[in-house]
Short mmCIF file of C-alpha atoms and ligand atoms in Angstrom, two decimals:
data_model
loop_
_atom_site.label_atom_id
_atom_site.label_comp_id
_atom_site.label_asym_id
_atom_site.label_seq_id
_atom_site.Cartn_x
_atom_site.Cartn_y
_atom_site.Cartn_z
CA MET A 20 19.54 5.64 -19.30
CA PRO A 21 16.59 6.06 -21.54
CA GLN A 22 13.78 8.35 -20.17
CA ALA A 23 10.26 7.19 -20.57
CA THR A 24 6.75 7.79 -19.24
CA PHE A 25 3.93 5.76 -18.73
CA ARG A 26 0.77 7.35 -20.42
CA PHE A 27 -2.35 6.90 -19.52
CA PRO A 28 -5.70 7.43 -21.48
CA ARG A 29 -7.07 10.79 -21.89
CA GLY A 30 -9.85 11.82 -19.56
CA PHE A 31 -8.30 9.25 -16.62
CA LEU A 32 -9.98 10.15 -13.59
CA TRP A 33 -6.98 11.41 -10.66
CA GLY A 34 -8.31 11.94 -7.10
CA THR A 35 -8.71 11.63 -3.57
CA ALA A 36 -11.00 9.58 -1.83
CA THR A 37 -12.22 11.16 1.77
CA SER A 38 -15.43 9.93 3.86
CA SER A 39 -17.83 12.14 5.86
CA HIS A 40 -16.93 10.91 9.69
CA GLN A 41 -13.18 10.62 9.01
CA VAL A 42 -13.10 14.67 8.28
CA GLU A 43 -15.97 16.64 9.23
CA GLY A 44 -15.98 16.40 13.17
CA GLY A 45 -18.93 16.43 15.76
CA ASN A 46 -20.58 13.93 13.99
CA SER A 47 -22.78 13.14 17.40
CA GLY A 48 -25.61 11.59 15.19
CA ASN A 49 -24.13 8.38 13.95
CA GLN A 50 -23.15 4.96 15.99
CA TRP A 51 -19.70 5.95 15.45
CA TRP A 52 -19.43 8.68 18.19
CA LEU A 53 -20.76 6.58 20.40
CA TRP A 54 -18.86 3.52 19.81
CA GLU A 55 -15.76 6.26 20.50
CA GLU A 56 -17.38 7.46 23.51
CA GLY A 57 -17.65 4.04 25.00
CA GLY A 58 -14.09 3.82 24.73
CA HIS A 59 -13.62 1.27 21.49
CA THR A 60 -11.25 3.32 19.73
CA LEU A 61 -7.92 4.69 20.37
CA HIS A 62 -8.69 8.03 19.79
CA ARG A 63 -11.77 10.11 19.38
CA SER A 64 -12.74 11.73 16.21
CA GLY A 65 -13.27 14.84 17.61
CA ARG A 66 -13.01 18.08 15.63
CA ALA A 67 -11.41 15.54 12.66
CA CYS A 68 -10.25 17.99 9.68
CA GLU A 69 -12.91 20.28 10.39
CA TRP A 70 -15.07 19.82 7.20
CA TRP A 71 -18.03 20.24 8.69
CA ASN A 72 -16.69 24.01 9.57
CA GLY A 73 -15.76 24.83 6.11
CA ARG A 74 -12.33 23.78 5.69
CA TRP A 75 -13.67 21.39 2.95
CA LYS A 76 -13.35 24.39 0.87
CA GLU A 77 -9.25 25.03 1.56
CA ASP A 78 -8.51 21.38 1.08
CA PHE A 79 -10.47 21.13 -2.37
CA ASP A 80 -8.23 24.02 -3.20
CA ARG A 81 -5.14 21.83 -2.68
CA ALA A 82 -6.32 19.08 -4.38
CA ALA A 83 -7.30 21.13 -7.45
CA GLU A 84 -4.06 22.96 -7.30
CA ALA A 85 -2.00 19.54 -6.67
CA GLY A 86 -3.66 18.65 -10.64
CA GLN A 87 -6.37 16.39 -9.40
CA ASN A 88 -9.73 16.45 -11.40
CA ALA A 89 -12.05 14.21 -9.30
CA HIS A 90 -12.45 13.61 -6.01
CA ARG A 91 -14.88 11.03 -3.67
CA PHE A 92 -16.58 12.26 -0.55
CA SER A 93 -19.49 10.61 1.13
CA ILE A 94 -22.75 12.12 2.61
CA GLU A 95 -23.18 11.64 6.40
CA TRP A 96 -26.79 10.07 6.61
CA SER A 97 -27.41 11.03 10.23
CA ARG A 98 -27.03 14.65 9.01
CA VAL A 99 -29.29 14.56 6.26
CA GLN A 100 -31.99 12.77 8.35
CA PRO A 101 -30.96 13.21 12.19
CA LYS A 102 -34.31 11.93 13.19
CA PRO A 103 -36.49 9.08 11.10
CA ASP A 104 -39.08 11.86 10.40
CA ARG A 105 -36.93 14.91 9.92
CA TRP A 106 -34.97 16.05 7.25
CA ASP A 107 -32.14 18.81 7.79
CA GLU A 108 -32.19 20.81 4.96
CA ASP A 109 -29.06 22.87 5.83
CA ALA A 110 -27.23 19.80 5.76
CA ILE A 111 -28.79 19.06 2.70
CA GLU A 112 -27.66 22.15 0.81
CA HIS A 113 -24.15 21.77 2.85
CA TYR A 114 -23.10 18.64 0.68
CA ARG A 115 -24.76 20.51 -2.33
CA GLN A 116 -22.27 23.02 -2.08
CA MET A 117 -19.83 20.97 -1.68
CA ALA A 118 -20.72 19.05 -4.63
CA ARG A 119 -20.68 22.24 -6.59
CA GLY A 120 -17.22 23.74 -5.03
CA LEU A 121 -15.99 20.77 -7.01
CA TYR A 122 -17.49 21.57 -10.27
CA ASP A 123 -16.56 25.14 -9.93
CA ARG A 124 -12.80 23.80 -9.40
CA GLY A 125 -13.50 21.47 -12.63
CA MET A 126 -13.17 18.13 -10.40
CA THR A 127 -15.57 15.17 -11.35
CA PRO A 128 -17.29 14.43 -8.02
CA LEU A 129 -17.97 10.67 -7.00
CA VAL A 130 -20.19 11.01 -4.23
CA THR A 131 -20.43 7.82 -1.43
CA LEU A 132 -23.82 7.28 0.07
CA HIS A 133 -22.68 4.99 2.83
CA HIS A 134 -19.00 4.95 4.41
CA PHE A 135 -19.67 3.05 7.59
CA THR A 136 -21.63 5.02 9.57
CA ASP A 137 -25.70 5.01 10.60
CA PRO A 138 -28.01 7.36 12.25
CA ILE A 139 -28.33 6.38 15.83
CA TRP A 140 -32.03 5.87 15.65
CA LEU A 141 -31.33 3.48 12.58
CA THR A 142 -29.04 1.45 14.87
CA GLU A 143 -31.91 1.72 17.37
CA GLN A 144 -34.05 0.12 14.95
CA GLY A 145 -31.66 -2.88 14.78
CA GLY A 146 -29.59 -1.47 12.04
CA TRP A 147 -28.54 -3.60 8.98
CA GLU A 148 -29.72 -6.40 11.09
CA GLN A 149 -32.98 -5.94 9.74
CA GLU A 150 -34.45 -5.61 5.82
CA GLY A 151 -36.36 -2.65 7.16
CA VAL A 152 -33.43 -0.82 6.43
CA VAL A 153 -33.72 -0.89 2.93
CA ALA A 154 -36.55 1.21 2.18
CA ARG A 155 -34.80 3.76 4.75
CA PHE A 156 -31.92 3.85 2.82
CA GLU A 157 -33.56 4.29 -0.70
CA ALA A 158 -35.47 7.57 0.92
CA TYR A 159 -32.51 8.73 2.51
CA VAL A 160 -30.65 8.05 -1.49
CA ARG A 161 -33.64 9.82 -3.16
CA ARG A 162 -33.52 12.92 -0.93
CA VAL A 163 -29.79 13.21 -1.76
CA VAL A 164 -29.88 12.60 -5.22
CA GLU A 165 -33.08 14.95 -5.85
CA ALA A 166 -30.65 17.75 -4.30
CA LEU A 167 -27.27 16.51 -5.59
CA LYS A 168 -28.11 15.53 -8.95
CA ASP A 169 -27.03 19.25 -10.98
CA TYR A 170 -23.52 18.24 -9.98
CA VAL A 171 -22.79 14.45 -9.69
CA THR A 172 -23.54 11.39 -11.79
CA LEU A 173 -20.96 9.57 -10.51
CA TRP A 174 -22.61 7.58 -7.35
CA CYS A 175 -21.36 4.92 -5.06
CA THR A 176 -23.66 3.51 -2.90
CA ILE A 177 -22.08 1.60 -0.36
CA ASN A 178 -18.51 1.99 0.36
CA GLU A 179 -16.77 -1.71 1.80
CA PRO A 180 -19.98 -4.08 2.50
CA ASN A 181 -18.02 -6.47 3.29
CA VAL A 182 -15.83 -4.67 5.66
CA TYR A 183 -18.98 -3.13 7.40
CA ALA A 184 -20.67 -6.64 8.11
CA LEU A 185 -16.80 -8.21 8.82
CA SER A 186 -15.69 -5.86 11.00
CA GLY A 187 -19.13 -4.99 12.83
CA TYR A 188 -20.56 -8.98 13.26
CA VAL A 189 -16.60 -11.08 13.13
CA SER A 190 -14.07 -9.21 14.31
CA GLY A 191 -16.18 -7.13 16.54
CA ALA A 192 -13.75 -3.87 15.93
CA PHE A 193 -16.48 -2.06 14.39
CA PRO A 194 -19.61 -1.11 15.97
CA PRO A 195 -21.81 -2.84 16.93
CA GLY A 196 -18.84 -5.61 17.95
CA LYS A 197 -20.76 -8.75 17.45
CA HIS A 198 -19.01 -12.01 16.88
CA ASP A 199 -21.69 -14.10 14.93
CA LEU A 200 -20.47 -15.08 11.41
CA LYS A 201 -24.43 -15.76 10.39
CA LEU A 202 -25.52 -12.37 11.66
CA ALA A 203 -22.62 -11.08 9.24
CA MET A 204 -24.33 -12.56 6.35
CA GLN A 205 -27.75 -11.31 7.22
CA VAL A 206 -26.15 -7.88 7.10
CA MET A 207 -24.40 -8.02 4.31
CA ALA A 208 -27.87 -9.53 2.08
CA ASN A 209 -29.63 -6.71 3.47
CA MET A 210 -26.51 -4.12 1.98
CA ILE A 211 -26.72 -6.26 -1.73
CA ARG A 212 -30.87 -5.59 -1.21
CA ALA A 213 -30.46 -1.30 -0.12
CA HIS A 214 -27.31 -1.35 -2.99
CA ALA A 215 -30.01 -2.91 -5.56
CA ALA A 216 -33.10 -0.38 -4.54
CA ALA A 217 -30.41 2.38 -4.49
CA TYR A 218 -29.54 1.91 -7.85
CA ARG A 219 -33.16 1.75 -9.17
CA ALA A 220 -33.85 4.78 -7.43
CA ILE A 221 -30.88 7.07 -8.97
CA HIS A 222 -31.65 5.54 -12.58
CA GLN A 223 -35.22 6.79 -11.95
CA ILE A 224 -34.04 9.70 -10.86
CA GLN A 225 -30.89 11.00 -13.18
CA ARG A 226 -31.00 8.75 -16.53
CA GLU A 227 -27.48 9.03 -16.84
CA ALA A 228 -26.13 8.40 -13.68
CA ARG A 229 -23.56 5.44 -13.16
CA VAL A 230 -23.97 3.79 -9.99
CA GLY A 231 -21.81 1.33 -8.57
CA TYR A 232 -20.46 0.50 -4.91
CA ALA A 233 -16.83 -0.12 -3.16
CA LEU A 234 -15.23 -3.60 -3.49
CA HIS A 235 -12.64 -3.93 -0.66
CA TYR A 236 -11.19 -6.44 -2.77
CA ARG A 237 -8.03 -8.86 -1.19
CA PRO A 238 -6.29 -10.95 -3.11
CA MET A 239 -5.19 -14.40 -1.34
CA VAL A 240 -2.33 -16.43 -1.71
CA ALA A 241 -2.39 -20.27 0.21
CA ARG A 242 0.51 -19.80 2.94
CA ARG A 243 2.35 -23.19 1.93
CA ALA A 244 1.04 -23.42 -1.79
CA TRP A 245 1.34 -27.51 -1.28
CA SER A 246 -0.92 -28.17 1.78
CA PRO A 247 -4.46 -28.89 0.80
CA LEU A 248 -5.25 -27.59 4.15
CA ASP A 249 -3.80 -23.85 3.72
CA ARG A 250 -5.64 -23.99 0.36
CA LEU A 251 -8.99 -24.77 1.30
CA MET A 252 -8.83 -22.08 4.06
CA ARG A 253 -7.79 -19.51 1.05
CA ALA A 254 -10.60 -20.75 -0.96
CA LEU A 255 -12.95 -20.34 2.13
CA ARG A 256 -11.76 -17.02 3.63
CA TYR A 257 -11.47 -15.57 -0.14
CA GLN A 258 -15.22 -16.73 -0.77
CA GLY A 259 -16.27 -15.17 2.98
CA VAL A 260 -14.24 -11.78 1.83
CA ASN A 261 -14.70 -10.82 -1.55
CA MET A 262 -17.13 -12.92 -3.17
CA ALA A 263 -20.46 -12.16 -1.76
CA PHE A 264 -21.36 -8.94 -3.37
CA PRO A 265 -20.12 -9.45 -6.47
CA SER A 266 -21.64 -13.02 -6.72
CA ALA A 267 -25.15 -11.48 -5.88
CA ILE A 268 -24.55 -8.63 -8.93
CA SER A 269 -23.38 -11.04 -11.42
CA GLU A 270 -25.93 -14.37 -10.70
CA GLY A 271 -28.36 -12.74 -8.28
CA VAL A 272 -27.48 -15.23 -5.80
CA MET A 273 -25.37 -14.19 -2.91
CA ARG A 274 -22.42 -17.06 -2.36
CA SER A 275 -20.67 -17.37 1.06
CA PRO A 276 -19.58 -20.30 3.09
CA VAL A 277 -22.44 -20.38 5.64
CA ALA A 278 -25.09 -19.05 3.36
CA LYS A 279 -26.67 -18.85 -0.11
CA VAL A 280 -29.33 -16.28 -0.34
CA ARG A 281 -31.16 -15.71 -3.34
CA LEU A 282 -31.14 -12.02 -4.47
CA PRO A 283 -32.43 -11.90 -8.02
CA GLU A 284 -33.04 -7.99 -7.59
CA ALA A 285 -29.50 -7.24 -7.64
CA LYS A 286 -28.17 -8.89 -10.71
CA GLY A 287 -26.55 -6.39 -12.81
CA THR A 288 -27.00 -3.62 -10.69
CA GLN A 289 -23.68 -1.90 -11.40
CA ASP A 290 -22.29 0.46 -13.99
CA TYR A 291 -19.16 0.43 -12.91
CA LEU A 292 -16.83 -1.50 -10.65
CA GLY A 293 -15.34 -0.02 -7.43
CA ILE A 294 -12.50 -1.10 -6.19
CA ASN A 295 -10.76 -0.39 -2.58
CA TYR A 296 -7.69 -2.22 -3.05
CA TYR A 297 -4.90 -1.98 -0.19
CA SER A 298 -2.59 -5.00 0.03
CA GLN A 299 -2.78 -9.15 -0.43
CA ASP A 300 -3.18 -11.84 2.28
CA THR A 301 -1.38 -14.73 3.30
CA VAL A 302 -3.55 -17.59 4.02
CA TRP A 303 -3.42 -20.43 6.67
CA PHE A 304 -5.17 -22.64 8.89
CA ASN A 305 -5.66 -22.12 12.09
CA LEU A 306 -7.48 -24.02 15.07
CA ARG A 307 -7.43 -21.30 17.51
CA LYS A 308 -9.83 -18.87 14.99
CA PRO A 309 -13.05 -21.24 15.08
CA GLY A 310 -14.80 -17.99 14.56
CA GLU A 311 -13.19 -17.27 11.28
CA LEU A 312 -13.89 -20.75 9.92
CA PHE A 313 -10.65 -21.70 11.14
CA THR A 314 -8.31 -19.19 8.35
CA ASP A 315 -6.09 -16.89 9.44
CA SER A 316 -4.30 -14.60 7.54
CA GLY A 317 -0.99 -12.04 7.40
CA PHE A 318 1.95 -10.73 5.15
CA PRO A 319 4.97 -12.54 3.97
CA LYS A 320 7.64 -12.08 6.47
CA ASP A 321 10.07 -10.31 3.76
CA ALA A 322 7.44 -7.75 3.04
CA ASP A 323 7.92 -4.18 2.74
CA LEU A 324 5.64 -3.05 5.72
CA SER A 325 3.79 -0.12 6.27
CA ASP A 326 4.26 1.92 9.84
CA THR A 327 2.31 0.20 11.87
CA GLY A 328 2.45 -3.07 10.10
CA PHE A 329 -1.26 -3.06 8.15
CA ILE A 330 -0.38 -2.76 5.00
CA ALA A 331 2.16 -4.80 3.13
CA ASN A 332 3.15 -3.03 -0.30
CA ILE A 333 2.62 -5.54 -2.71
CA PRO A 334 1.56 -4.04 -6.08
CA GLU A 335 1.51 -7.52 -7.83
CA GLY A 336 -1.84 -7.84 -6.01
CA LEU A 337 -3.30 -4.72 -7.58
CA PHE A 338 -2.55 -6.11 -11.33
CA ALA A 339 -3.81 -9.72 -9.95
CA THR A 340 -7.30 -7.39 -8.62
CA LEU A 341 -7.50 -5.42 -11.99
CA LYS A 342 -7.06 -8.99 -13.82
CA TRP A 343 -9.84 -10.41 -11.57
CA ALA A 344 -12.25 -7.23 -12.27
CA ALA A 345 -11.80 -7.07 -16.15
CA HIS A 346 -12.11 -10.98 -16.45
CA THR A 347 -15.35 -11.30 -14.47
CA TYR A 348 -16.80 -8.27 -15.83
CA PRO A 349 -16.03 -7.52 -19.25
CA ASP A 350 -16.51 -3.86 -20.68
CA LEU A 351 -17.46 -2.99 -17.48
CA PRO A 352 -15.63 0.41 -16.60
CA ILE A 353 -13.20 -0.34 -13.64
CA LEU A 354 -12.68 2.56 -10.86
CA ILE A 355 -9.97 2.57 -8.18
CA THR A 356 -11.93 4.06 -5.65
CA GLU A 357 -9.07 3.70 -3.12
CA ASN A 358 -5.56 2.57 -2.71
CA GLY A 359 -3.02 4.03 -0.36
CA VAL A 360 -0.96 3.78 2.68
CA GLU A 361 -0.37 4.87 6.03
CA ASP A 362 3.49 6.42 6.42
CA ALA A 363 3.84 9.51 8.95
CA ASP A 364 7.24 10.06 7.26
CA ASP A 365 6.47 9.57 3.97
CA HIS A 366 9.72 6.75 3.98
CA MET A 367 7.82 4.57 2.02
CA ARG A 368 4.34 6.21 0.38
CA PRO A 369 6.28 7.64 -3.19
CA ARG A 370 7.17 4.32 -4.01
CA TYR A 371 3.86 2.49 -2.77
CA LEU A 372 2.04 5.24 -5.42
CA ALA A 373 4.79 4.62 -8.48
CA GLN A 374 4.21 0.92 -8.17
CA HIS A 375 0.71 1.26 -8.13
CA VAL A 376 0.07 3.78 -10.48
CA HIS A 377 2.10 1.66 -12.68
CA GLN A 378 0.45 -1.17 -12.14
CA VAL A 379 -2.35 0.07 -13.12
CA TRP A 380 -0.86 1.69 -15.92
CA ARG A 381 0.15 -2.24 -16.93
CA ALA A 382 -3.32 -3.01 -16.75
CA ILE A 383 -4.77 -0.55 -19.17
CA ASN A 384 -2.21 -1.69 -21.34
CA PHE A 385 -4.05 -5.38 -21.65
CA ASN A 386 -7.07 -2.93 -22.61
CA TRP A 387 -8.74 -3.42 -19.21
CA PRO A 388 -11.09 -0.71 -18.84
CA VAL A 389 -9.86 1.18 -15.75
CA LYS A 390 -11.34 4.85 -15.73
CA GLY A 391 -9.89 6.25 -12.86
CA TYR A 392 -7.90 5.99 -9.41
CA PHE A 393 -8.67 7.54 -6.29
CA TYR A 394 -5.68 8.00 -3.59
CA TRP A 395 -6.72 7.24 0.01
CA THR A 396 -6.48 10.07 1.29
CA LEU A 397 -6.13 13.78 1.06
CA VAL A 398 -5.56 14.62 4.40
CA ASP A 399 -4.76 12.36 7.41
CA ASN A 400 -8.32 11.70 8.97
CA PHE A 401 -9.71 9.57 11.12
CA GLU A 402 -8.63 6.19 11.05
CA TRP A 403 -11.95 4.14 12.53
CA GLU A 404 -10.64 1.96 15.68
CA ARG A 405 -6.78 2.87 15.29
CA GLY A 406 -7.91 6.71 15.66
CA TRP A 407 -5.15 9.07 14.71
CA SER A 408 -2.41 6.14 14.77
CA GLN A 409 -2.22 6.02 10.90
CA ARG A 410 -1.55 8.70 8.66
CA PHE A 411 -2.79 7.72 4.93
CA GLY A 412 -2.81 11.77 3.71
CA LEU A 413 -1.01 12.96 0.99
CA TRP A 414 -0.76 16.20 3.62
CA ALA A 415 -0.08 15.24 7.35
CA LEU A 416 -2.61 17.25 9.63
CA ASP A 417 -2.02 18.11 13.12
CA PRO A 418 -5.46 17.55 14.62
CA GLU A 419 -4.88 19.91 17.49
CA THR A 420 -4.02 22.94 15.46
CA GLN A 421 -5.41 22.16 12.13
CA LYS A 422 -2.29 22.79 10.37
CA ARG A 423 -1.61 21.19 7.28
CA THR A 424 1.39 20.18 5.81
CA ARG A 425 2.33 18.53 2.33
CA ARG A 426 4.16 15.60 2.60
CA PRO A 427 6.62 14.89 -0.84
CA SER A 428 3.93 12.21 -2.02
CA ALA A 429 1.57 15.17 -2.62
CA ASP A 430 4.31 16.46 -4.95
CA LEU A 431 4.96 13.09 -6.63
CA TYR A 432 1.00 12.56 -7.18
CA ALA A 433 0.55 16.20 -8.56
CA GLU A 434 3.42 15.08 -11.07
CA ILE A 435 1.48 11.96 -11.97
CA CYS A 436 -1.91 14.12 -12.37
CA ARG A 437 -0.99 16.89 -14.54
CA GLU A 438 1.38 14.56 -16.57
CA ASN A 439 -1.37 12.19 -17.20
CA GLY A 440 1.02 9.58 -16.54
CA LEU A 441 4.18 8.38 -14.14
CA SER A 442 8.00 9.24 -15.79
CA SER A 443 10.96 7.74 -15.53
CA GLU A 444 12.25 11.26 -14.18
CA MET A 445 9.36 11.47 -11.52
CA VAL A 446 10.79 7.69 -9.97
CA ALA A 447 14.74 8.87 -10.17
CA ARG A 448 13.89 11.80 -7.86
CA TYR A 449 11.03 10.35 -5.62
CA CYS A 450 12.01 6.72 -5.17
CA PRO A 451 15.21 5.89 -7.06
CA GLU A 452 15.04 2.73 -5.02
CA VAL A 453 12.31 1.07 -7.16
CA MET A 454 13.85 2.54 -10.57
CA GLU A 455 14.93 -0.98 -11.53
CA LYS A 456 11.81 -1.99 -10.91
CA LEU A 457 9.96 0.17 -12.92
CA PHE A 458 12.29 1.47 -15.60
CA PRO A 459 14.83 -1.57 -16.03
C1 NOJ B 520 -11.18 1.84 3.28
C2 NOJ B 520 -11.94 2.73 4.05
O1 NOJ B 520 -13.10 2.82 3.04
C3 NOJ B 520 -11.28 3.70 4.59
O2 NOJ B 520 -12.25 4.44 5.38
C4 NOJ B 520 -10.46 3.53 5.29
O3 NOJ B 520 -9.78 5.03 5.96
C5 NOJ B 520 -9.22 3.28 4.32
N1 NOJ B 520 -9.40 1.51 3.83
C6 NOJ B 520 -8.17 2.88 5.14
O4 NOJ B 520 -7.71 2.03 6.37
#
C-alpha cells in the first residue's frame, strides 16, 4: 500500500487546552467550589491536578517533550481578585510564571480570561445577570493583560459563553442551577458586552494582541429530514445554542429565539474565531421539553460513542463547523480551541484524534485559514458536574496519588505534532480500524 502524509502548513499550532478550576485544585474562592460543596456534582474538584502547587511545571514539560508548540490555559479570576477591592499580586505573579514557563519551553501561550468560574463576591452581586459585571470584568482583564503582556499576545476572553448561559440557566447543571431561558439570554448579552469591552481594553494595552473567544459550536441535523416539525426544531435549537454570540459579532445584534438585543459595540470584535468542537447533534420535537422550546437532541443509533455516551465520534461535524466558520467570516483565522473525547482506556481516542485531524487537513486544503488545533486535554482533570467520571486526558491521572500515566494517544499526538502532519504509517499503528476511511 502506498505511504502518504497529510501535511500541515508551517507554523501550525499544536497544543492542548486546560482551564484553571479543572486543574489547579483548592479553588475555594469561586462559585463552582460552593456548587460542589452543595452536592450538585458527581465528585469534588479537590486537589484536581495540583497545578496551583506547582505541578503545572511537570505537565508543561510533558507537553513540550511530546512535541506540542502551544498551550491554552486559563486565569482564575477569584485568585487574581479575591475581593472586589483586593488584587492578589502573588497570584498574578503565579500566572506570569506560567506564561513565561511556556515561553521558555518554546510554546505559544493562548490565555483564556474566563472559563466557567466566577469569584463568589461576583455571584453575590448577581454575577452575569447584571450589567455591572461588564466593568468588573474589564478591570480584571486589564490587570491580567498588563501583567502577562511580555509573554502572551493570543487571548481568549470567554470560554463557551453559550454553555455557561444554557447550563447555568436552562438545564441547571451548572451554577446557579436556574431554569429560565430569558435570563439565559440576558446573561449571554452581558457576556457579549463584557467580551467587547475586554476586546478594546486588550488592544489598548497591547497593539499586537489577537483577541477572540471560544465558541462551543454544535452542528445539528433534523432526526427525520422529511419532518417539517423536526426541521423547525433543529433551526430553533441551532439558533439558540450556536448563534447568539456570532450574530452579535457579525451584525451588532444578538439574535436568539426569545430575544433580539442590539449590541453595536460587539460588531467586529474578534481577530480570530475560536471553535470548541466535540460532536454533532440530531434534533427532534419533544412535547415534554417546553423549557427548551420543545426541542430535544441526541446521537444517531449506530453512533461510535464514548465511554459514558457523552460524545459521538462524528468527524464530519468538525468539517461542517470549519466550513460554517470559513464561509461566515472569510479570511478570519480559525483556531480549534478544543476538541477531544472522554475515554479512560484509550480504545477510541486514537481514531477520534486521527479522524478529526484528518478533517482539519481537508479544511486547510480548501484554503480555509485554520491556524491551530488544541486537544482537550493534557492530563485527566475535573469535568464539572460529571466530576472525575470522564477522562479526557492524553495522560491518565490518579487524583489520589497524582500519578500521571501516558496513554497511547499521547504518543500518537506527539508524532502528529513533531511531523506537523498525520501519516498512513501512524494510522496503521495506532488506529488501523480507520485506515480504509483515511487512506483508501
Ligand atoms: C468544553 C469545556 O470548555 C471544558 O471545560 C470541558 O472540560 C470540555 N468541554 C469537555 O467536556
